[in-house]
Amino acid sequence: MREQPHTISGSKGASSLGLVLPLARQYSPRLIGGLLALLAVDLLQLGIPRLVKRAVDLLAHGVASQMALARIALIIFLLALGIAGCRFVWRYLILGFSRLIERDLRDDFFRHLLTLDRPFFQKNPVGAIMALATNDLAAVQLAGGMGLVACADAVIMGIAALACMAYISPHLTLIAVIPMPFLALLTRALSARLHRRFLKVQEQFSRLTEFARSAITNIRLLKAYTQEGAQAEGFSRLGRQYQRDNIRLAGVHGTLFPISGLASNTSLLLAIFFGGRQVIGGAITVGDFVAFISYLYLLTWPMMAVGWVANLFQRGLTSLGRLDEVMAARPTLADPARLLSFPAGQTEISLHHLHFQYEGQEQPALAELSCVIHRGEIVGLVGRSGSGKSTLCHLLARQYPVADGAIFLNGVDINRLSLAAVRARVAYVPQDVLLFSDTVAANIAFGNPAASQAQIEAAARICRIHEEILGFSEGYQTRIGERGVKLSGGQRQRIALARAIILDRPMLIIDDSLSAVDLETEQEIISALAAFLPGRTCLIVSHRIAPLRDAARIIVLEEGKLLAQGKHAELLAASPFYRTMFYQQQMRHREKEL
Ligand SMILES: Nc1ncnc2c1ncn2[C@@H]1O[C@H](COP(=O)(O)OP(=O)(O)O)[C@@H](O)[C@H]1O
Ligand SMILES: [Mg+2]
């Protein structure tokens, strides 16, 4: 497994706040309530040094009575109770607020992912997207919860403590705040570095997640090729880099935090030296001095918090930027501005000089392809591997954008119809079978959860899988294991086909979906389909010609171009390519039988 390139770089930064602001507004009553409780905590806390000053002054003047001291102690106790209560309230409200935002953001993110189409998922590995939905969302939640609290607390407490200090002595306050501008400058200087390093950490975590996802989902292949050692080594290498990136990040955070502490201790030192001189000179009382030092202690937390808050916010913003990049991605296919309604009647597909090239490919996958698949016809599509058969199926199932005027349904350009309307009329069985780790019945009824057991069984009968399902330990209720590991390739393919049949849609597109089924069974299934299909338009891709012999028409593709079309007998007579392909397949089949 290659290490995937990453397209999620999160360079958007502060502009990404647009993602959370509407959510924040929605939950603002909670936020405001929480901030008020926080304000109450801070105000109550500011009362305590004033009471301490009273006690110290009483003691210093020798007029303290036991009663007076007990009264002060009681008031302090009541304040402490109030503080504890309000602390509970703000935690409950503000942390709840951040969880609500996280929940909505996750919902929005998931809903948005569901709107994106194949080209996006071709560029962004699943693991990287999973990392966004876990680690990055957690960083946003932390910033919106504890980050916000720490910031509000620091601002409220900082301003209030400074005001109380200035009330005691403006002169001393000015001296005590000397270290602060330095702290602010340092934080500014380090926050850009914090952003860069945290971005690296998150990107590396994306790689790590994708690597693990890829190894675990492909565990069978990995063991068959005895790649456990190499995979473990690859994983460790990514893990070591992740750890180094984290240490580098801790280097910045680790500088900021102690320096904030140093700044607040410097303030204390200045206050003790210069404040002490003021007490000696008689400018302030001993009580004032003690209260001043207590306020400075209250200021310690806001000053320490500067580094912490900067760290949390920077992380939150960085992660928000990464999320925003995916949120800003738009599906490559979009509904036209003026929709036409889907034309009634049985569906006829016509292609006019259809040309299609995958992004980044040099050769077109389909070129100059013109043909009509009439209403109610079963048309076979054959060609060598790489000739463009699956590409045509993708386009008809509306998975990639096509140019105007190339594909028409009942005479209407497919680009003028809504994507949902077209997709709702196509039952598409992709070449790679995808099953869910659920029961057989749930897998067949995936597109139509309301289907009855009788409908499920009817579909299974057409696909010649009914008898085998009855043979499973719990019949239709048998769980098939992660992505169908408990089934054979042919069983998986037939269940996937039954899932499409049960949808009962006017167009059926089967992309070589019976390749692991033996020839006779494939023939039987196609005959059963023909009986079931009257009135539906059906395109069956097969790499084997024999099962398609009775098709109304067979289209032969070669290098994305239409090489020939006609009934089986006509093609045998008219197309040397077809003839050779058919007889080679017959010979190989007979060799296998011998
Ligand atoms: N998702 C894709 N991105 C880029 N190229 C692709 C993609 N899928 C198929 N191709 C290329 O398009 C061509 C046609 O492929 P495909 O339609 O899968 O052929 P077939 O189904 O006939 O085997 C091939 O050259 C293949 O490499
Ligand atoms: Mg194919």
XYZ file of C-alpha atoms and ligand atoms in Angstrom:
622
model
C 0.000 0.000 0.000
C 1.256 3.349 -1.064
C 1.243 6.303 1.260
C -1.515 8.392 -0.166
C -0.939 11.993 -1.153
C -2.906 14.453 0.907
C -5.074 17.137 -0.430
C -6.451 18.321 2.912
C -4.032 21.043 4.008
C -6.245 23.328 6.073
C -4.723 26.559 4.843
C -7.950 28.488 5.325
C -7.485 29.434 8.989
C -9.686 32.104 10.529
C -12.068 32.370 7.557
C -13.254 28.881 8.514
C -14.972 30.316 11.591
C -17.963 30.649 9.280
C -18.497 26.939 9.860
C -19.211 27.315 13.583
C -20.535 30.854 14.018
C -24.111 30.041 12.933
C -24.075 27.071 15.321
C -22.691 29.242 18.124
C -25.501 31.740 17.545
C -28.067 28.965 17.734
C -26.830 27.876 21.153
C -26.013 31.382 22.418
C -28.434 31.298 25.406
C -26.423 28.416 26.835
C -23.182 30.224 26.156
C -24.406 33.461 27.733
C -25.729 31.618 30.788
C -22.389 29.882 31.168
C -20.423 33.103 30.822
C -22.626 34.797 33.440
C -21.935 31.945 35.870
C -18.252 32.327 35.082
C -18.498 36.059 35.788
C -20.190 35.264 39.114
C -17.361 32.879 40.064
C -14.777 35.536 39.323
C -16.596 38.278 41.224
C -17.106 36.040 44.248
C -13.434 35.120 44.152
C -12.462 38.777 44.145
C -14.328 39.220 47.420
C -12.012 36.884 49.279
C -8.820 39.039 49.256
C -10.911 41.971 50.561
C -12.007 39.845 53.524
C -8.418 38.717 54.074
C -7.371 42.380 54.100
C -10.013 43.107 56.750
C -8.749 40.263 58.948
C -5.078 41.230 58.505
C -5.784 44.888 59.276
C -7.765 43.947 62.416
C -4.882 41.723 63.536
C -2.227 44.329 62.659
C -4.033 46.983 64.737
C -4.556 44.525 67.590
C -8.353 44.959 67.560
C -9.300 41.504 66.295
C -11.960 39.682 68.347
C -12.847 35.984 68.006
C -16.349 36.966 66.921
C -15.121 39.268 64.164
C -12.704 36.626 62.855
C -15.410 33.937 62.946
C -17.739 36.248 60.993
C -15.097 36.780 58.319
C -14.462 33.025 58.158
C -18.199 32.363 57.747
C -18.491 34.860 54.901
C -15.492 33.283 53.196
C -17.159 29.880 53.572
C -20.405 31.153 52.002
C -18.453 32.714 49.133
C -16.668 29.396 48.584
C -20.035 27.578 48.435
C -21.310 30.085 45.865
C -18.149 29.687 43.843
C -18.507 25.903 43.811
C -22.156 26.117 42.693
C -21.457 28.607 39.915
C -18.466 26.569 38.760
C -20.750 23.589 38.284
C -23.211 25.707 36.303
C -20.659 27.162 33.896
C -19.047 23.780 33.284
C -22.404 22.223 32.586
C -23.513 24.987 30.232
C -20.303 25.781 28.371
C -18.983 22.245 27.974
C -22.500 21.260 26.863
C -22.369 24.128 24.382
C -19.141 22.811 22.885
C -20.559 19.283 22.649
C -23.664 20.552 20.846
C -21.499 22.422 18.358
C -19.368 19.328 17.889
C -22.461 17.195 17.262
C -23.928 19.574 14.697
C -20.603 20.046 12.981
C -20.183 16.269 12.738
C -23.693 15.923 11.309
C -23.048 18.687 8.776
C -19.747 17.102 7.864
C -21.258 13.658 7.335
C -24.222 15.008 5.385
C -21.818 16.964 3.223
C -19.654 13.905 2.580
C -22.735 12.107 1.304
C -23.238 14.815 -1.328
C -19.743 14.409 -2.760
C -19.118 12.077 -5.661
C -16.517 9.696 -7.012
C -13.861 12.189 -8.133
C -13.618 13.544 -4.544
C -13.250 10.105 -2.970
C -10.731 9.160 -5.610
C -8.537 12.019 -4.353
C -9.132 11.759 -0.594
C -8.466 8.443 1.124
C -11.061 7.218 3.607
C -8.561 7.162 6.487
C -7.791 10.857 6.029
C -11.484 11.663 6.143
C -11.925 9.514 9.261
C -9.104 11.421 10.957
C -10.948 14.675 10.264
C -14.141 13.315 11.747
C -12.361 12.248 14.938
C -9.156 14.098 15.787
C -9.907 17.413 14.115
C -13.438 17.545 15.410
C -12.070 16.892 18.919
C -9.665 19.829 18.559
C -12.543 22.097 17.547
C -14.621 20.879 20.485
C -11.774 21.515 22.920
C -11.280 25.054 21.608
C -15.032 25.750 21.743
C -15.306 24.396 25.293
C -12.267 24.644 27.544
C -10.588 27.155 25.204
C -13.520 29.504 25.379
C -13.830 29.114 29.142
C -10.139 29.702 29.763
C -10.204 32.736 27.509
C -13.323 34.284 29.072
C -12.052 33.488 32.556
C -8.673 35.028 31.811
C -10.235 38.201 30.427
C -12.827 38.656 33.195
C -10.499 37.702 36.012
C -7.597 39.621 34.488
C -9.522 42.874 34.144
C -11.232 42.555 37.531
C -8.033 41.695 39.385
C -6.219 44.573 37.691
C -9.038 46.943 38.645
C -8.888 45.841 42.294
C -5.115 46.198 42.284
C -5.342 49.666 40.756
C -7.872 50.618 43.435
C -5.298 49.739 46.089
C -2.348 51.360 44.306
C -2.249 52.470 40.647
C 1.476 53.052 40.897
C 2.232 49.524 42.136
C -0.141 48.033 39.537
C 1.791 49.700 36.700
C 5.009 48.193 38.019
C 3.458 44.734 38.398
C 2.183 44.579 34.793
C 5.585 45.345 33.212
C 6.119 41.679 32.095
C 2.733 41.471 30.346
C 3.450 43.166 27.006
C 6.443 40.859 26.587
C 4.199 37.867 27.144
C 1.684 39.119 24.561
C 4.437 39.654 21.962
C 5.886 36.216 22.570
C 2.497 34.531 22.215
C 1.900 36.303 18.922
C 5.286 35.266 17.615
C 4.820 31.620 18.596
C 1.247 31.146 17.420
C 2.152 30.959 13.706
C 4.645 28.253 14.539
C 2.034 26.494 16.649
C -0.320 26.488 13.637
C 2.292 25.030 11.266
C 3.356 22.307 13.648
C -0.149 21.306 14.663
C -1.116 21.111 10.984
C 1.759 18.709 10.445
C 0.643 16.608 13.398
C -2.923 16.349 12.089
C -1.764 15.547 8.554
C 0.468 12.820 9.862
C -2.392 11.431 11.933
C -4.469 11.290 8.743
C -1.746 9.258 7.055
C -1.512 6.938 10.025
C -5.285 6.366 10.084
C -5.408 5.720 6.354
C -2.536 3.270 6.579
C -4.238 1.299 9.354
C -7.586 1.334 7.579
C -6.056 0.101 4.369
C -4.085 -2.677 6.090
C -7.039 -3.904 8.137
C -9.559 -3.877 5.286
C -7.065 -5.750 3.094
C -5.919 -8.116 5.820
C -6.554 -11.259 3.770
C -4.449 -10.044 0.861
C -1.753 -8.903 3.231
C -1.489 -12.337 4.822
C -1.615 -14.176 1.510
C 1.380 -12.151 0.376
C 3.079 -12.471 3.800
C 3.404 -8.693 4.077
C 2.773 -8.454 7.849
C 6.387 -7.506 8.595
C 6.596 -4.862 5.898
C 3.227 -3.422 6.912
C 4.175 -3.298 10.590
C 7.405 -1.531 9.640
C 5.522 0.926 7.417
C 3.092 1.647 10.241
C 5.900 2.170 12.775
C 7.629 4.556 10.412
C 4.491 6.694 10.172
C 4.010 6.373 13.937
C 7.553 7.522 14.659
C 7.082 10.540 12.444
C 3.788 11.302 14.203
C 5.544 11.119 17.560
C 8.382 13.398 16.330
C 5.862 15.903 14.955
C 4.060 15.869 18.309
C 7.295 16.485 20.192
C 8.083 19.405 17.920
C 4.626 20.757 18.675
C 5.162 20.230 22.384
C 8.370 22.228 21.962
C 6.355 25.343 21.101
C 3.631 24.723 23.644
C 6.292 23.831 26.182
C 8.035 27.174 25.655
C 4.885 29.215 25.933
C 3.614 27.715 29.162
C 6.707 28.108 31.408
C 7.369 31.583 30.035
C 3.840 32.599 31.033
C 4.642 31.273 34.505
C 7.930 33.162 34.569
C 6.144 36.378 33.636
C 3.637 36.040 36.447
C 6.369 35.253 38.994
C 8.312 38.291 37.816
C 5.207 40.369 38.517
C 5.070 38.904 42.016
C 8.718 39.699 42.607
C 8.221 43.299 41.481
C 5.111 43.617 43.670
C 6.848 42.269 46.755
C 9.877 44.512 46.344
C 8.136 47.760 45.422
C 4.957 47.057 47.456
C 7.087 46.257 50.504
C 8.810 49.631 50.132
C 5.401 51.354 50.003
C 4.333 49.614 53.251
C 7.576 50.708 54.899
C 7.039 54.259 53.641
C 3.444 54.139 54.979
C 1.786 54.663 51.575
C -0.343 51.472 51.947
C -1.330 49.296 54.933
C -0.117 45.741 55.564
C -3.672 44.592 54.771
C -3.527 46.386 51.401
C -0.193 44.748 50.699
C -1.570 41.253 51.482
C -4.694 41.903 49.384
C -2.550 43.194 46.510
C -0.449 40.005 46.561
C -3.642 37.910 46.695
C -4.989 39.724 43.611
C -1.718 39.113 41.882
C -2.175 35.411 42.648
C -5.599 35.597 41.028
C -3.868 37.170 38.041
C -1.398 34.287 37.839
C -3.971 32.012 36.210
C -5.027 34.469 33.487
C -1.358 35.042 32.646
C -0.577 31.347 32.591
C -3.726 30.790 30.558
C -2.486 33.009 27.752
C -0.201 30.252 26.488
C -2.757 27.535 27.006
C -5.584 29.462 25.358
C -3.380 30.422 22.415
C -2.512 26.748 22.009
C -6.122 25.508 22.192
C -7.454 28.192 19.865
C -4.689 27.715 17.351
C -5.355 23.975 17.282
C -9.094 24.498 16.951
C -8.648 26.966 14.098
C -6.183 24.729 12.309
C -8.521 21.759 12.520
C -11.477 23.891 11.521
C -9.516 24.940 8.435
C -8.952 21.294 7.556
C -12.647 20.499 7.993
C -13.584 23.561 5.995
C -11.547 22.374 3.066
C -13.718 19.304 2.750
C -16.863 21.345 3.473
C -15.909 23.656 0.619
C -15.542 20.747 -1.821
C -18.425 20.589 -4.248
C -19.679 17.555 -6.142
C -18.401 17.536 -9.719
C -21.903 16.687 -10.831
C -24.592 19.214 -10.083
C -28.211 19.565 -11.075
C -28.798 21.990 -13.947
C -30.310 25.374 -13.132
C -33.399 24.636 -15.211
C -34.540 21.066 -14.732
C -36.647 19.157 -17.203
C -38.949 16.560 -15.752
C -38.138 12.979 -16.520
C -39.845 11.896 -19.742
C -42.536 9.288 -19.173
C -42.583 5.853 -20.688
C -40.090 3.064 -21.015
C -36.552 4.263 -21.170
C -34.523 4.514 -24.319
C -30.844 5.335 -24.013
C -29.047 6.991 -26.898
C -25.425 8.004 -27.149
C -24.241 10.701 -29.561
C -20.512 10.854 -30.203
C -19.916 10.209 -26.522
C -16.402 11.177 -25.511
C -15.053 10.719 -22.005
C -11.622 11.122 -20.466
C -10.723 10.557 -16.801
C -8.932 13.421 -15.043
C -5.185 13.006 -15.430
C -5.432 10.309 -18.139
C -3.855 10.922 -21.537
C -6.163 8.717 -23.579
C -9.944 9.018 -23.647
C -11.722 6.009 -22.115
C -14.606 6.447 -24.563
C -14.463 8.150 -27.968
C -17.001 8.862 -30.680
C -19.427 6.351 -29.219
C -22.836 6.482 -30.852
C -25.591 3.927 -30.435
C -29.149 3.462 -29.222
C -30.434 0.999 -26.667
C -34.120 0.680 -27.405
C -36.929 0.454 -24.913
C -37.291 -2.993 -23.457
C -34.141 -4.339 -25.090
C -31.470 -6.460 -23.499
C -28.196 -5.304 -24.968
C -24.892 -7.059 -24.351
C -21.626 -5.129 -24.130
C -18.380 -6.975 -24.747
C -14.772 -5.999 -25.318
C -11.326 -6.582 -23.994
C -10.458 -5.443 -20.510
C -9.762 -1.704 -20.541
C -11.975 -1.122 -23.596
C -14.269 1.220 -21.650
C -17.189 -1.042 -20.691
C -17.237 -0.052 -17.010
C -16.732 3.592 -17.924
C -19.931 3.547 -19.959
C -21.774 2.009 -16.981
C -20.399 4.710 -14.638
C -21.627 7.423 -16.962
C -25.099 5.921 -17.291
C -25.286 5.629 -13.487
C -24.317 9.344 -13.316
C -21.089 8.910 -11.385
C -18.930 11.194 -13.518
C -19.888 14.345 -15.401
C -20.484 14.088 -19.173
C -20.523 16.779 -21.840
C -23.854 18.185 -23.033
C -25.473 16.482 -25.989
C -23.795 13.105 -25.500
C -26.273 10.933 -23.587
C -30.043 11.116 -24.012
C -32.793 9.343 -22.105
C -36.059 9.201 -24.073
C -34.651 11.987 -26.219
C -33.793 14.356 -23.334
C -30.174 15.306 -22.646
C -29.144 13.614 -19.415
C -27.572 16.897 -18.252
C -30.994 18.539 -18.226
C -32.423 15.951 -15.810
C -31.915 15.912 -12.064
C -29.236 13.505 -10.862
C -31.601 11.974 -8.354
C -34.273 11.371 -10.993
C -31.819 9.593 -13.290
C -30.232 7.554 -10.518
C -33.642 6.557 -9.199
C -34.402 4.970 -12.569
C -31.194 2.985 -12.860
C -30.531 -0.252 -11.022
C -26.783 -0.524 -11.294
C -24.643 -3.495 -10.330
C -21.013 -2.371 -10.227
C -18.141 -4.602 -11.271
C -16.669 -4.674 -7.756
C -19.179 -6.249 -5.431
C -19.776 -4.301 -2.238
C -21.785 -5.962 0.509
C -22.504 -4.777 4.051
C -21.706 -6.747 7.170
C -25.357 -7.531 7.771
C -27.759 -10.392 7.031
C -28.329 -11.783 3.537
C -31.898 -10.454 3.594
C -30.795 -6.945 4.631
C -28.183 -6.911 1.880
C -30.719 -7.829 -0.787
C -33.268 -5.331 0.526
C -30.692 -2.532 0.922
C -32.244 -0.223 -1.701
C -35.790 -1.102 -0.680
C -35.889 -1.782 3.071
C -39.672 -2.209 2.907
C -39.365 -5.245 0.603
C -41.265 -8.323 1.800
C -39.645 -11.700 2.341
C -41.489 -12.930 -0.783
C -39.958 -10.130 -2.879
C -36.517 -10.867 -1.485
C -36.872 -14.541 -2.325
C -38.197 -13.823 -5.811
C -35.123 -11.699 -6.545
C -32.862 -14.392 -5.123
C -34.557 -17.001 -7.333
C -33.952 -14.978 -10.479
C -30.307 -14.737 -9.476
C -30.129 -18.502 -8.814
C -28.977 -17.998 -5.227
C -32.200 -18.870 -3.346
C -31.344 -22.568 -2.813
C -27.847 -21.762 -1.592
C -29.159 -19.165 0.864
C -31.562 -21.745 2.303
C -28.516 -23.951 2.845
C -26.796 -21.287 5.034
C -26.988 -21.885 8.790
C -29.706 -19.281 9.361
C -31.038 -18.951 5.820
C -31.835 -15.366 4.883
C -30.993 -14.203 8.399
C -27.396 -15.429 8.147
C -24.908 -12.643 8.803
C -22.385 -12.547 5.994
C -19.423 -11.125 7.917
C -17.443 -7.982 7.194
C -18.125 -7.134 3.517
C -19.291 -10.680 2.838
C -16.130 -12.576 3.816
C -18.153 -15.679 4.601
C -19.376 -16.024 1.010
C -17.777 -17.224 -2.205
C -17.107 -14.703 -4.972
C -19.981 -16.079 -7.061
C -22.387 -15.951 -4.101
C -21.447 -12.355 -3.380
C -22.023 -11.420 -7.013
C -25.449 -13.061 -7.149
C -26.552 -11.377 -3.914
C -25.410 -8.039 -5.330
C -27.439 -8.720 -8.473
C -30.525 -9.627 -6.419
C -30.137 -6.302 -4.590
C -30.471 -4.510 -7.944
C -33.292 -6.711 -9.267
C -35.483 -6.034 -6.237
C -35.396 -2.295 -6.981
C -37.525 -3.009 -10.040
C -36.332 0.044 -11.950
C -36.789 0.783 -15.660
C -33.065 0.596 -16.472
C -30.799 -2.231 -15.376
C -27.043 -1.976 -15.816
C -24.991 -5.019 -14.961
C -21.237 -4.539 -15.148
C -19.661 -7.957 -15.576
C -21.309 -8.873 -12.311
C -21.377 -12.606 -12.915
C -17.721 -13.125 -13.757
C -17.177 -15.516 -10.829
C -20.293 -17.546 -11.626
C -19.939 -20.556 -13.914
C -20.985 -20.197 -17.527
C -24.139 -22.321 -17.306
C -25.447 -20.465 -14.260
C -24.705 -17.117 -15.893
C -26.700 -18.233 -18.925
C -29.593 -19.377 -16.708
C -29.614 -16.088 -14.822
C -29.664 -14.044 -18.010
C -32.591 -16.109 -19.335
C -34.442 -15.631 -16.042
C -33.741 -11.890 -16.290
C -35.151 -11.810 -19.798
C -38.405 -13.291 -18.502
C -38.490 -10.777 -15.628
C -37.475 -7.786 -17.693
C -40.160 -7.069 -20.293
C -40.459 -3.335 -20.706
C -37.164 -2.593 -18.982
C -34.026 -1.475 -20.720
C -31.064 -3.567 -19.812
C -27.350 -3.325 -20.523
C -25.321 -6.382 -19.569
C -21.540 -6.218 -19.665
C -19.799 -9.552 -19.777
C -16.275 -10.562 -20.560
C -17.756 -13.852 -21.857
C -19.778 -13.783 -25.063
C -21.625 -17.094 -24.710
C -24.177 -16.016 -22.061
C -25.156 -13.034 -24.237
C -25.963 -15.088 -27.338
C -29.698 -14.457 -27.052
C -29.387 -10.704 -26.439
C -31.314 -8.435 -28.781
C -28.023 -6.855 -29.716
C -24.398 -7.036 -28.748
C -22.131 -3.996 -28.816
C -18.410 -4.596 -29.247
C -16.083 -1.964 -27.773
C -12.400 -1.667 -28.582
C -10.234 1.096 -27.088
C -13.310 3.115 -26.168
C -14.717 2.996 -29.714
C -17.656 1.100 -31.110
C -16.148 -1.679 -33.208
C -19.301 -3.515 -34.244
C -22.875 -4.181 -33.169
C -25.572 -6.665 -34.070
C -27.038 -10.013 -33.126
C -24.673 -12.810 -32.213
C -24.978 -14.561 -35.570
C -24.539 -11.317 -37.503
C -21.417 -10.426 -35.585
C -19.930 -13.876 -36.083
C -20.333 -13.340 -39.801
C -19.333 -9.686 -39.983
C -16.675 -9.030 -37.311
C -13.362 -10.915 -37.397
C -12.519 -9.453 -33.975
C -15.752 -10.792 -32.487
C -15.340 -14.151 -34.173
C -11.791 -14.626 -32.846
C -12.832 -13.527 -29.358
C -15.787 -15.921 -29.334
C -13.874 -18.994 -30.595
C -10.952 -18.363 -28.259
C -13.393 -18.278 -25.337
C -15.107 -21.490 -26.558
C -11.756 -23.246 -26.769
C -10.702 -22.152 -23.291
C -14.046 -23.268 -21.895
C -13.706 -26.722 -23.474
C -10.129 -27.082 -22.220
C -11.406 -26.409 -18.713
C -14.156 -28.993 -19.120
C -11.728 -31.720 -20.258
N -11.236 5.924 -12.077
C -10.412 5.951 -13.136
N -9.479 6.929 -13.251
C -8.663 6.965 -14.322
N -8.674 6.091 -15.315
C -9.568 5.088 -15.287
C -10.483 4.967 -14.183
N -11.250 3.885 -14.413
C -10.848 3.361 -15.590
N -9.835 4.083 -16.128
C -9.177 3.835 -17.423
O -10.146 3.916 -18.445
C -9.990 2.893 -19.391
C -11.263 2.056 -19.507
O -11.454 1.346 -18.309
P -12.771 0.518 -17.978
O -13.950 1.296 -18.422
O -12.703 0.112 -16.571
O -12.570 -0.754 -18.905
P -13.292 -2.178 -18.889
O -14.420 -2.111 -17.922
O -13.703 -2.383 -20.285
O -12.252 -3.160 -18.477
C -8.782 2.077 -18.961
O -7.683 2.520 -19.718
C -8.625 2.423 -17.506
O -7.261 2.414 -17.148
Mg -14.760 -3.230 -16.285
